Short mmCIF file of C-alpha atoms and ligand atoms in Angstrom, two decimals:
data_model
loop_
_atom_site.label_atom_id
_atom_site.label_comp_id
_atom_site.label_asym_id
_atom_site.label_seq_id
_atom_site.Cartn_x
_atom_site.Cartn_y
_atom_site.Cartn_z
CA MET L 462 -4.17 31.32 16.21
CA SER L 463 -0.91 33.14 16.80
CA GLN L 464 2.20 32.87 14.70
CA VAL L 465 4.77 31.44 17.07
CA ILE L 466 7.96 31.07 15.08
CA VAL L 467 10.07 34.08 15.78
CA SER L 468 12.75 35.01 13.36
CA HIS L 469 15.95 36.46 14.88
CA GLN L 470 17.71 37.12 11.61
CA GLY L 471 20.76 39.26 11.91
CA GLN L 472 20.99 39.15 15.71
CA SER L 473 23.21 36.84 17.66
CA LEU L 474 21.01 35.13 20.22
CA ASP L 475 23.39 32.33 20.98
CA ARG L 476 23.09 32.89 24.70
CA PRO L 477 20.32 32.32 27.23
CA THR L 478 18.00 35.32 27.66
CA ASP L 479 15.48 33.62 29.88
CA THR L 480 15.58 31.12 32.68
CA GLN L 481 15.64 28.47 29.96
CA PRO L 482 18.67 27.87 27.74
CA LEU L 483 18.24 29.20 24.25
CA TYR L 484 18.07 25.77 22.52
CA ARG L 485 15.12 24.90 24.75
CA GLN L 486 13.34 28.21 24.09
CA LEU L 487 13.65 27.63 20.38
CA ALA L 488 12.54 23.98 20.76
CA ASP L 489 9.48 25.29 22.68
CA GLN L 490 8.59 27.70 19.89
CA TYR L 491 8.61 24.82 17.42
CA ARG L 492 6.75 22.60 19.87
CA ARG L 493 3.98 25.23 20.03
CA ALA L 494 4.01 25.61 16.26
CA ILE L 495 3.47 21.89 15.91
CA GLY L 496 0.90 21.80 18.67
CA ASN L 497 -1.30 24.51 17.19
CA GLY L 498 -1.03 23.29 13.61
CA VAL L 499 1.21 25.98 12.12
CA LEU L 500 3.57 23.12 11.36
CA ARG L 501 1.81 19.91 10.44
CA PRO L 502 2.68 16.21 10.19
CA GLY L 503 4.82 15.70 7.14
CA ASP L 504 6.02 19.32 6.95
CA ARG L 505 9.77 19.66 6.44
CA MET L 506 11.64 21.41 9.22
CA PRO L 507 14.21 24.08 8.24
CA SER L 508 17.61 22.62 7.39
CA MET L 509 20.24 23.12 10.11
CA ARG L 510 21.81 25.89 8.07
CA ALA L 511 18.46 27.68 7.61
CA PHE L 512 17.62 27.24 11.30
CA MET L 513 20.99 28.76 12.28
CA GLN L 514 20.51 31.69 9.93
CA ARG L 515 16.89 32.28 10.87
CA HIS L 516 17.55 32.35 14.59
CA GLY L 517 21.17 33.60 14.52
CA VAL L 518 22.41 30.66 16.57
CA SER L 519 25.34 28.29 16.41
CA LEU L 520 25.29 24.73 15.03
CA ALA L 521 25.49 23.37 18.61
CA THR L 522 22.35 25.27 19.66
CA ALA L 523 20.47 24.27 16.48
CA THR L 524 21.44 20.63 16.91
CA GLU L 525 20.40 20.64 20.60
CA SER L 526 16.99 22.19 19.75
CA TYR L 527 16.32 19.47 17.13
CA ARG L 528 17.43 16.84 19.66
CA VAL L 529 14.85 18.09 22.19
CA LEU L 530 12.12 17.93 19.50
CA GLU L 531 13.22 14.51 18.40
CA ARG L 532 13.23 13.17 21.98
CA ALA L 533 9.68 14.55 22.35
CA ALA L 534 8.72 12.51 19.27
CA LEU L 535 7.66 15.70 17.49
CA ILE L 536 10.05 15.48 14.59
CA ASP L 537 12.20 12.80 13.05
CA ALA L 538 15.25 12.64 10.81
CA ARG L 539 15.03 10.93 7.42
CA PRO L 540 18.20 9.82 5.74
CA ARG L 541 19.40 12.40 3.20
CA ALA L 542 16.11 14.29 3.39
CA GLY L 543 16.31 16.31 6.62
CA TYR L 544 13.88 16.64 9.55
CA PHE L 545 10.08 16.30 9.32
CA VAL L 546 7.21 16.86 11.67
CA ARG L 547 5.80 13.58 12.96
CA ALA L 548 2.12 12.66 13.28
CA PRO L 549 1.10 13.36 16.90
CA GLN L 550 1.36 10.20 18.97
CA THR L 551 -1.42 11.30 21.25
CA ALA L 552 -3.85 11.42 18.33
CA ALA L 553 -3.50 7.74 17.58
CA LEU L 554 -6.82 5.87 17.43
CA PRO L 555 -7.33 2.55 19.12
CA ALA L 556 -6.04 -0.36 17.02
CA ALA L 557 -8.55 -2.12 14.77
CA SER L 558 -10.15 -5.26 16.24
CA GLU L 559 -8.32 -8.51 15.78
CA PRO L 560 -10.35 -11.26 13.99
CA ASP L 561 -12.29 -13.65 16.12
CA LEU L 562 -10.65 -17.05 15.45
CA ALA L 563 -13.52 -18.79 17.19
CA MET L 564 -15.75 -17.71 14.29
CA LEU L 565 -14.28 -20.09 11.75
CA PRO L 566 -15.40 -19.85 8.14
CA GLY L 567 -18.71 -21.47 7.31
CA ALA L 568 -19.23 -23.23 4.02
CA ALA L 569 -17.25 -22.12 1.00
CA GLN L 570 -19.45 -19.92 -1.20
CA PHE L 571 -19.59 -19.22 -4.88
CA VAL L 572 -18.48 -15.63 -5.22
CA GLY L 573 -21.13 -13.09 -6.12
CA ILE L 574 -19.50 -9.73 -5.99
CA HIS L 575 -19.70 -8.47 -9.60
CA SER L 576 -23.07 -6.76 -9.24
CA ALA L 577 -21.98 -4.88 -6.04
CA ILE L 578 -18.80 -3.72 -7.75
CA SER L 579 -20.56 -2.72 -10.93
CA SER L 580 -23.02 -0.68 -8.89
CA ILE L 581 -20.14 1.10 -7.11
CA VAL L 582 -18.41 1.82 -10.42
CA ALA L 583 -21.69 3.12 -11.88
CA THR L 584 -22.16 5.34 -8.83
CA PHE L 585 -18.56 6.64 -9.15
CA GLN L 586 -19.34 7.55 -12.74
CA ARG L 587 -22.18 9.78 -11.63
CA TYR L 588 -19.59 11.88 -9.74
CA PRO L 589 -16.60 12.19 -12.11
CA ASP L 590 -15.17 15.14 -10.26
CA ALA L 591 -15.19 13.60 -6.79
CA LEU L 592 -11.90 13.59 -4.91
CA ASN L 593 -10.54 10.07 -5.11
CA LEU L 594 -9.73 8.54 -1.70
CA GLY L 595 -10.99 5.15 -2.91
CA GLY L 596 -8.29 4.11 -5.38
CA ALA L 597 -5.33 1.73 -5.19
CA THR L 598 -2.75 3.63 -7.18
CA ALA L 599 -0.42 6.37 -5.99
CA SER L 600 -0.68 9.76 -7.70
CA SER L 601 1.04 9.86 -11.11
CA ASP L 602 3.35 12.67 -10.03
CA LEU L 603 5.02 10.21 -7.65
CA PHE L 604 6.27 8.16 -10.57
CA PRO L 605 9.33 8.96 -12.79
CA THR L 606 7.42 10.14 -15.83
CA ASP L 607 10.29 11.98 -17.56
CA ALA L 608 12.84 9.21 -17.03
CA LEU L 609 10.45 6.58 -18.40
CA GLN L 610 9.60 8.78 -21.41
CA LYS L 611 13.32 9.17 -22.20
CA ALA L 612 13.85 5.40 -21.75
CA ALA L 613 11.01 4.84 -24.26
CA LEU L 614 12.55 7.16 -26.86
CA ARG L 615 15.98 5.49 -26.35
CA ALA L 616 14.42 2.03 -26.68
CA LEU L 617 12.66 2.90 -29.96
CA ARG L 618 15.79 4.51 -31.42
CA LYS L 619 17.87 1.41 -30.53
CA ARG L 620 15.33 -1.15 -31.59
CA PRO L 621 13.06 0.41 -34.29
CA THR L 622 11.13 -2.83 -34.91
CA LEU L 623 9.94 -3.04 -31.29
CA LEU L 624 6.44 -2.07 -32.35
CA THR L 625 6.29 -4.21 -35.48
CA ALA L 626 8.16 -7.48 -34.76
CA ALA L 627 6.57 -10.24 -32.67
CA GLY L 628 8.27 -10.90 -29.36
CA PRO L 629 9.31 -13.99 -27.37
CA ASP L 630 6.44 -15.99 -25.78
CA GLN L 631 7.59 -15.58 -22.15
CA GLY L 632 8.44 -11.90 -22.54
CA ASP L 633 11.61 -9.83 -23.08
CA PRO L 634 14.69 -11.86 -21.97
CA GLY L 635 16.55 -8.72 -20.86
CA LEU L 636 13.77 -7.67 -18.49
CA ARG L 637 13.31 -11.22 -17.20
CA ALA L 638 17.05 -11.42 -16.44
CA ILE L 639 16.81 -8.15 -14.42
CA ILE L 640 13.74 -9.39 -12.57
CA ALA L 641 15.48 -12.69 -11.71
CA ARG L 642 18.46 -10.71 -10.33
CA ARG L 643 16.22 -8.41 -8.30
CA ALA L 644 14.21 -11.39 -6.97
CA LEU L 645 17.20 -12.28 -4.79
CA GLU L 646 16.29 -9.25 -2.65
CA ALA L 647 12.90 -10.82 -1.96
CA GLY L 648 14.74 -14.01 -0.96
CA ILE L 649 13.79 -15.77 -4.25
CA GLN L 650 16.25 -17.75 -6.34
CA ILE L 651 14.96 -18.19 -9.86
CA ALA L 652 16.27 -18.23 -13.42
CA SER L 653 14.97 -15.78 -16.00
CA ASP L 654 13.31 -18.72 -17.78
CA ASP L 655 11.15 -19.37 -14.73
CA ILE L 656 9.42 -16.04 -15.35
CA ILE L 657 6.51 -15.31 -17.71
CA MET L 658 5.59 -11.68 -18.30
CA THR L 659 1.86 -10.88 -17.91
CA HIS L 660 -0.61 -8.02 -18.32
CA GLY L 661 -0.28 -6.78 -14.74
CA GLY L 662 -0.53 -8.80 -11.58
CA ILE L 663 -4.21 -9.52 -12.23
CA GLU L 664 -3.44 -11.60 -15.35
CA ALA L 665 -0.85 -13.47 -13.33
CA VAL L 666 -3.42 -14.29 -10.64
CA ASN L 667 -5.99 -15.35 -13.27
CA LEU L 668 -3.40 -17.70 -14.83
CA ALA L 669 -2.40 -19.14 -11.48
CA LEU L 670 -5.98 -19.92 -10.52
CA ARG L 671 -6.76 -21.41 -13.89
CA ALA L 672 -3.67 -23.59 -13.65
CA VAL L 673 -4.60 -25.17 -10.31
CA THR L 674 -8.43 -25.21 -10.25
CA GLN L 675 -11.55 -26.29 -12.14
CA PRO L 676 -14.86 -24.41 -11.98
CA GLY L 677 -16.62 -25.29 -8.71
CA ASP L 678 -13.41 -25.74 -6.73
CA THR L 679 -12.75 -23.97 -3.45
CA VAL L 680 -9.96 -21.45 -2.80
CA ALA L 681 -9.06 -20.03 0.61
CA VAL L 682 -8.67 -16.25 0.67
CA GLU L 683 -8.06 -13.66 3.36
CA SER L 684 -11.00 -11.98 4.99
CA PRO L 685 -11.15 -9.03 4.23
CA CYS L 686 -9.97 -9.74 0.68
CA PHE L 687 -9.17 -7.32 -2.18
CA PHE L 688 -12.42 -7.20 -4.21
CA GLY L 689 -10.48 -7.62 -7.49
CA LEU L 690 -9.39 -11.06 -6.37
CA LEU L 691 -12.97 -11.99 -5.45
CA GLN L 692 -13.99 -10.83 -8.93
CA VAL L 693 -11.44 -13.17 -10.50
CA LEU L 694 -12.76 -16.10 -8.40
CA GLU L 695 -16.30 -15.27 -9.53
CA SER L 696 -15.35 -15.02 -13.17
CA LEU L 697 -13.75 -18.49 -13.01
CA GLY L 698 -16.76 -20.03 -11.22
CA LEU L 699 -14.78 -20.74 -8.02
CA ARG L 700 -15.87 -20.77 -4.42
CA ALA L 701 -14.17 -18.64 -1.76
CA LEU L 702 -13.44 -19.80 1.77
CA GLU L 703 -12.79 -16.64 3.80
CA ILE L 704 -10.08 -17.05 6.42
CA PRO L 705 -9.74 -14.37 9.11
CA ALA L 706 -6.83 -11.95 8.68
CA SER L 707 -5.32 -9.68 11.33
CA PRO L 708 -4.73 -5.96 10.67
CA THR L 709 -1.13 -6.39 11.80
CA THR L 710 -0.06 -9.93 10.84
CA GLY L 711 -2.37 -10.78 7.93
CA LEU L 712 -3.79 -14.23 7.20
CA SER L 713 -4.33 -16.36 10.31
CA VAL L 714 -2.28 -19.52 9.69
CA GLU L 715 -3.98 -21.01 12.76
CA ALA L 716 -7.45 -20.55 11.23
CA LEU L 717 -6.26 -21.88 7.89
CA THR L 718 -4.91 -25.00 9.63
CA PHE L 719 -8.45 -25.63 11.06
CA ALA L 720 -10.00 -24.86 7.72
CA LEU L 721 -7.85 -27.44 5.96
CA GLN L 722 -9.28 -30.09 8.34
CA THR L 723 -12.89 -29.08 7.63
CA HIS L 724 -12.33 -28.52 3.91
CA PRO L 725 -10.03 -31.27 2.69
CA ASP L 726 -11.14 -30.44 -0.86
CA LEU L 727 -9.44 -27.03 -0.79
CA LYS L 728 -7.46 -26.56 -4.07
CA ALA L 729 -5.46 -23.43 -3.35
CA VAL L 730 -4.73 -20.62 -0.88
CA MET L 731 -4.47 -17.14 -2.29
CA VAL L 732 -2.77 -14.54 -0.12
CA VAL L 733 -1.26 -11.03 -0.18
CA PRO L 734 1.49 -11.40 2.44
CA ASN L 735 3.05 -7.95 2.12
CA LEU L 736 0.83 -4.91 2.64
CA GLN L 737 -2.45 -6.80 2.29
CA ASN L 738 -5.19 -4.92 0.47
CA PRO L 739 -7.16 -3.50 2.38
CA LEU L 740 -5.48 -4.19 5.72
CA GLY L 741 -1.92 -2.98 5.07
CA SER L 742 -0.64 -5.86 7.18
CA VAL L 743 2.64 -7.66 6.66
CA MET L 744 2.92 -11.37 7.64
CA PRO L 745 5.86 -11.97 10.03
CA ASP L 746 8.55 -14.27 8.66
CA ALA L 747 7.60 -17.08 11.05
CA HIS L 748 3.98 -16.99 9.76
CA LYS L 749 5.20 -16.97 6.16
CA ALA L 750 7.38 -20.04 6.82
CA SER L 751 4.53 -21.94 8.48
CA LEU L 752 2.09 -21.06 5.73
CA VAL L 753 4.39 -22.38 3.01
CA GLU L 754 5.04 -25.54 5.06
CA LEU L 755 1.31 -26.02 5.67
CA CYS L 756 0.39 -25.79 1.96
CA ALA L 757 3.35 -27.95 0.85
CA GLY L 758 2.35 -30.55 3.44
CA ALA L 759 -1.30 -30.52 2.24
CA GLY L 760 -0.16 -30.66 -1.43
CA ILE L 761 -2.13 -27.54 -2.45
CA ALA L 762 -1.02 -24.53 -4.37
CA LEU L 763 -0.13 -21.34 -2.57
CA ILE L 764 -0.82 -18.32 -4.83
CA GLU L 765 1.18 -15.35 -3.60
CA ASP L 766 -0.13 -12.03 -4.88
CA ASP L 767 2.71 -9.63 -4.05
CA PRO L 768 2.37 -6.26 -5.81
CA TYR L 769 3.07 -4.07 -2.77
CA ARG L 770 6.27 -5.62 -1.30
CA GLU L 771 8.51 -2.81 -2.32
CA LEU L 772 6.19 -0.24 -0.77
CA VAL L 773 6.74 -1.57 2.74
CA ASP L 774 8.28 1.20 4.82
CA ALA L 775 11.66 -0.30 5.45
CA ALA L 776 15.14 0.14 3.99
CA GLN L 777 15.05 -3.59 3.30
CA PRO L 778 11.56 -4.71 2.23
CA PRO L 779 10.34 -8.04 3.66
CA ARG L 780 10.78 -11.33 1.89
CA SER L 781 8.11 -12.96 -0.25
CA LEU L 782 6.50 -16.33 0.65
CA LYS L 783 8.32 -17.75 -2.36
CA ALA L 784 11.58 -17.36 -0.41
CA TRP L 785 10.53 -20.33 1.76
CA ASP L 786 9.41 -22.51 -1.16
CA THR L 787 11.46 -25.66 -1.63
CA ASP L 788 9.23 -27.77 -3.89
CA GLY L 789 7.43 -25.39 -6.28
CA THR L 790 4.28 -25.06 -4.10
CA VAL L 791 4.28 -21.25 -4.31
CA ILE L 792 3.11 -19.44 -7.44
CA HIS L 793 4.44 -15.89 -7.18
CA CYS L 794 2.46 -13.09 -8.97
CA THR L 795 3.44 -9.48 -9.06
CA SER L 796 3.84 -6.38 -11.16
CA PHE L 797 5.38 -2.90 -11.55
CA ASN L 798 1.95 -1.29 -11.48
CA LYS L 799 2.04 -0.15 -7.86
CA SER L 800 5.74 0.59 -7.59
CA LEU L 801 6.80 2.14 -10.89
CA ALA L 802 4.49 2.56 -13.85
CA PRO L 803 0.69 1.98 -13.43
CA GLY L 804 0.10 2.90 -17.06
CA MET L 805 2.36 0.20 -18.49
CA ARG L 806 0.61 -2.74 -16.84
CA VAL L 807 3.69 -4.93 -16.80
CA GLY L 808 3.40 -7.90 -14.44
CA TRP L 809 4.91 -11.36 -14.18
CA ILE L 810 4.44 -14.83 -12.76
CA ASN L 811 6.80 -17.42 -11.46
CA GLY L 812 4.64 -20.55 -11.63
CA GLY L 813 6.52 -23.03 -9.41
CA ARG L 814 5.64 -26.54 -10.41
CA TRP L 815 2.78 -25.32 -12.60
CA HIS L 816 5.18 -23.27 -14.79
CA PRO L 817 4.67 -25.33 -18.07
CA ARG L 818 0.86 -25.30 -17.67
CA ILE L 819 0.87 -21.55 -17.01
CA GLY L 820 3.02 -21.01 -20.11
CA MET L 821 0.42 -22.90 -22.18
CA LEU L 822 -2.48 -20.96 -20.65
CA LYS L 823 -0.81 -17.61 -21.21
CA PHE L 824 -0.19 -18.49 -24.86
CA ALA L 825 -3.80 -19.63 -25.30
CA GLN L 826 -5.21 -16.60 -23.47
CA SER L 827 -3.29 -13.54 -24.71
CA ARG L 828 0.02 -14.49 -26.44
CA HIS L 829 3.07 -12.55 -25.38
CA ASN L 830 2.99 -9.11 -23.80
CA GLU L 831 3.73 -6.12 -26.00
CA GLN L 832 7.48 -5.49 -26.09
CA LEU L 833 7.95 -1.74 -25.88
CA SER L 834 6.90 -1.45 -22.20
CA GLN L 835 9.16 -4.33 -21.22
CA VAL L 836 12.20 -2.94 -22.99
CA VAL L 837 11.59 0.55 -21.54
CA LEU L 838 11.42 -0.93 -18.05
CA ALA L 839 14.56 -2.98 -18.64
CA GLY L 840 16.39 0.21 -19.67
CA PHE L 841 15.19 2.02 -16.57
CA LEU L 842 15.87 -0.83 -14.14
CA GLU L 843 19.46 -1.27 -15.36
CA THR L 844 20.41 1.99 -13.63
CA SER L 845 20.22 2.90 -9.95
CA ALA L 846 17.25 5.18 -10.74
CA TYR L 847 14.71 2.55 -9.59
CA GLU L 848 16.14 2.39 -6.07
CA ARG L 849 16.21 6.16 -5.80
CA HIS L 850 12.59 6.33 -7.08
CA LEU L 851 11.49 3.65 -4.55
CA ARG L 852 13.05 5.58 -1.67
CA ARG L 853 11.28 8.75 -2.73
CA LEU L 854 7.96 6.97 -3.30
CA ARG L 855 8.03 5.28 0.10
CA GLU L 856 8.93 8.59 1.69
CA SER L 857 6.11 10.51 -0.05
CA LEU L 858 3.62 7.83 0.88
CA ARG L 859 4.84 7.87 4.48
CA ILE L 860 4.34 11.64 4.69
CA GLN L 861 0.84 11.30 3.21
CA ARG L 862 -0.08 8.46 5.57
CA GLU L 863 1.14 10.30 8.65
CA ARG L 864 -0.81 13.36 7.69
CA MET L 865 -3.94 11.35 6.88
CA ALA L 866 -3.70 9.38 10.11
CA ALA L 867 -3.55 12.64 12.08
CA ALA L 868 -6.53 14.03 10.19
CA VAL L 869 -8.57 10.87 10.75
CA ALA L 870 -7.67 10.75 14.45
CA ALA L 871 -8.68 14.41 14.84
CA SER L 872 -11.99 14.23 12.97
CA PHE L 873 -13.57 10.80 13.22
CA PRO L 874 -16.04 9.97 16.05
CA ASP L 875 -15.34 7.92 19.18
CA GLY L 876 -15.53 4.25 18.41
CA THR L 877 -13.44 4.57 15.25
CA ARG L 878 -10.51 2.17 15.19
CA PHE L 879 -7.51 2.00 12.94
CA THR L 880 -4.19 0.17 12.82
CA PRO L 881 -1.55 2.19 10.87
CA PRO L 882 -0.38 0.15 7.88
CA ARG L 883 3.30 -0.80 7.52
CA GLY L 884 3.64 1.15 4.26
CA GLY L 885 1.77 1.65 1.01
CA MET L 886 -1.37 3.70 0.56
CA PHE L 887 -4.35 2.04 2.31
CA PHE L 888 -6.18 2.89 5.50
CA TRP L 889 -8.67 0.21 6.67
CA ILE L 890 -10.89 2.11 9.07
CA GLU L 891 -13.30 0.49 11.44
CA LEU L 892 -16.18 2.88 12.01
CA PRO L 893 -18.52 2.77 14.99
CA ARG L 894 -20.79 -0.28 14.52
CA GLU L 895 -23.85 1.86 13.87
CA VAL L 896 -22.39 3.41 10.71
CA SER L 897 -23.13 1.42 7.54
CA SER L 898 -20.32 1.84 4.99
CA ALA L 899 -22.76 1.44 2.14
CA ALA L 900 -24.73 4.50 3.33
CA PHE L 901 -21.47 6.30 4.21
CA PHE L 902 -20.15 5.63 0.69
CA GLU L 903 -23.25 7.16 -0.93
CA ALA L 904 -23.29 10.21 1.36
CA ALA L 905 -19.53 10.83 0.95
CA LEU L 906 -19.85 10.68 -2.82
CA ALA L 907 -22.77 13.14 -2.74
CA ASP L 908 -20.37 15.38 -0.81
CA GLY L 909 -17.71 14.95 -3.57
CA ILE L 910 -15.43 12.30 -1.98
CA ARG L 911 -14.82 8.71 -3.13
CA VAL L 912 -14.17 6.04 -0.51
CA MET L 913 -14.41 2.26 -0.81
CA PRO L 914 -17.15 0.69 1.33
CA GLY L 915 -16.09 -2.34 3.37
CA THR L 916 -18.88 -4.49 1.93
CA VAL L 917 -16.98 -5.28 -1.28
CA PHE L 918 -14.06 -6.82 0.61
CA SER L 919 -16.00 -9.96 1.52
CA ASN L 920 -18.35 -12.27 -0.26
CA GLY L 921 -20.45 -12.54 2.86
CA GLY L 922 -21.05 -8.80 3.55
CA ARG L 923 -18.89 -9.03 6.68
CA PHE L 924 -17.36 -5.59 6.78
CA ASP L 925 -20.27 -3.18 6.56
CA HIS L 926 -18.88 -0.82 9.22
CA PHE L 927 -15.44 -0.52 7.56
CA ILE L 928 -14.16 1.75 4.80
CA ARG L 929 -10.92 1.74 2.88
CA LEU L 930 -9.37 5.15 2.41
CA SER L 931 -6.34 5.60 0.18
CA CYS L 932 -3.68 8.30 -0.06
CA PRO L 933 -4.98 11.06 -2.27
CA ASP L 934 -4.03 11.72 -5.85
CA THR L 935 -4.12 15.44 -5.04
CA ASP L 936 -2.53 17.98 -2.77
CA LEU L 937 -2.51 17.24 0.92
CA GLU L 938 -4.44 20.37 1.93
CA ARG L 939 -7.42 19.24 -0.13
CA ALA L 940 -7.16 15.74 1.32
CA ASP L 941 -7.07 17.12 4.89
CA GLU L 942 -10.18 19.08 4.23
CA ALA L 943 -11.91 16.06 2.70
CA ILE L 944 -11.03 13.87 5.70
CA ARG L 945 -12.44 16.51 8.06
CA ARG L 946 -15.72 16.38 6.05
CA LEU L 947 -15.72 12.56 6.16
CA GLY L 948 -15.13 12.74 9.95
CA ARG L 949 -18.11 15.07 10.40
CA LEU L 950 -20.22 12.76 8.23
CA ALA L 951 -19.27 9.70 10.30
CA THR L 952 -19.95 11.64 13.51
CA ARG L 953 -23.41 12.65 12.29
CA MET L 954 -24.21 9.12 11.14
CA ALA L 955 -23.02 7.57 14.42
CA ALA L 956 -25.10 10.09 16.43
CA HIS L 957 -28.13 9.70 14.20
CA ALA L 958 -28.15 5.94 14.71
CA PHE L 959 -28.73 6.50 18.43
CA VAL L 960 -31.75 8.78 17.90
CA PRO L 961 -34.75 6.70 19.06
C1 PLP B 1237 -3.81 -7.17 -3.89
C2 PLP B 1237 -3.85 -6.78 -5.29
N1 PLP B 1237 -3.62 -7.72 -6.25
C3 PLP B 1237 -3.60 -7.42 -7.55
C4 PLP B 1237 -3.90 -6.16 -8.00
C5 PLP B 1237 -3.91 -5.87 -9.48
O1 PLP B 1237 -2.61 -5.61 -9.81
P1 PLP B 1237 -2.20 -5.07 -11.30
O2 PLP B 1237 -2.65 -3.67 -11.37
O3 PLP B 1237 -0.76 -5.28 -11.33
O4 PLP B 1237 -2.92 -5.92 -12.30
C6 PLP B 1237 -4.23 -5.18 -7.08
C7 PLP B 1237 -4.61 -3.82 -7.51
O5 PLP B 1237 -5.18 -3.04 -6.84
C8 PLP B 1237 -4.18 -5.48 -5.70
O6 PLP B 1237 -4.42 -4.58 -4.75
#
């Protein structure tokens, strides 16, 4: 592979030397560098000033070269960050299959997923050094460790009894007031007293389900569904009714409408409307509005699990379902675990018309959350640092996703399908039908790479030829190499399945 970027330092080349104008010659050099992998998706292009110095050209020539590359969809500008190499458009895989709405859910089933998950966890433990492409948390170096540490020291200096005095039942009032203010951005109008702090989003979901169901009841969930939610249903003795979900628009409101006719005993609908796990889908506003209206009309609870909203790749993240709620039908559950501080496990719940019952259940179950984390977060959120952090986090995840998408497209066999997510960290990859994700999971782990097999995202074993890959908690070079190995493995497994 030849090095194609020529440095013209010290010489003025701001004039055409070829049949092509200079800006185009320079653009072509960079086009070749991108084409042959010297510059890769996510790499930062030189700043305008560096480009001018490196090639000895004027600002007009530099700007024109970048314009050519931008028009060719090879680079794009990111506000206040500069220019970056884009993932090659030609390498895109076919979009993942849309769900078949004709195949409506059968009977609701008691969830039985614990043993499958325990066996996966036990298998992970046999390979502690494996590269983790199977998690659901961004790498810790993408979070503001130093700023949070300083906020913790400040909080303890200002309120020395934080560790020794009992706190208020619903959680720290200062943090709840900030959350209520920030909720306006998600389209939600609430008072701080409508919020109860919880141990992460998962405790919020547990409380919501306990408030609106009894053991044996049926709850509608997306299919595929985050296995952690299936585990909660199982632990509460609930049945799951799996409703098809699209890789682009999430839960099918149409299928849910049919399901409500065939299952009039449905007690709740539980949904992840923004960056669904594992699909990465975002429900369009019109679908969100109809879903809230449908549940309100049927008189059933709509449990909104919303931990990823702020990771949607948009300057203005989408609204939550709760924004359309007019009568307390929606129970909104979320946390800072995906967006700010996975180690602090601070979540909260806005219980709609079940708020008093949820308050009672939280008190009975775990009393109030510990105060230090809440006060630290309040101190951090009071400044503009959170917005800056979110912009950087979304940007880093976007770079990782583009690079991973390019690596998957280049290495996985024909028949692989994938719809790029709208943000966040998950890739829901549909492998050729012949490849079993359970076998793929075992073989990948033996090769030192963790992935999540599709089987655990359904109670009915529906997704055996899918895997969930996540952005890596390591450097991108290592992840590229791992994805190439996974691609070779999938290619071998797909080919092997055809051997008579
Ligand atoms: C959809 C969804 N809900 C809830 C959770 C758990 O959230 P927390 O870590 O805030 O308890 C996760 C974590 O992976 C998730 O993906």
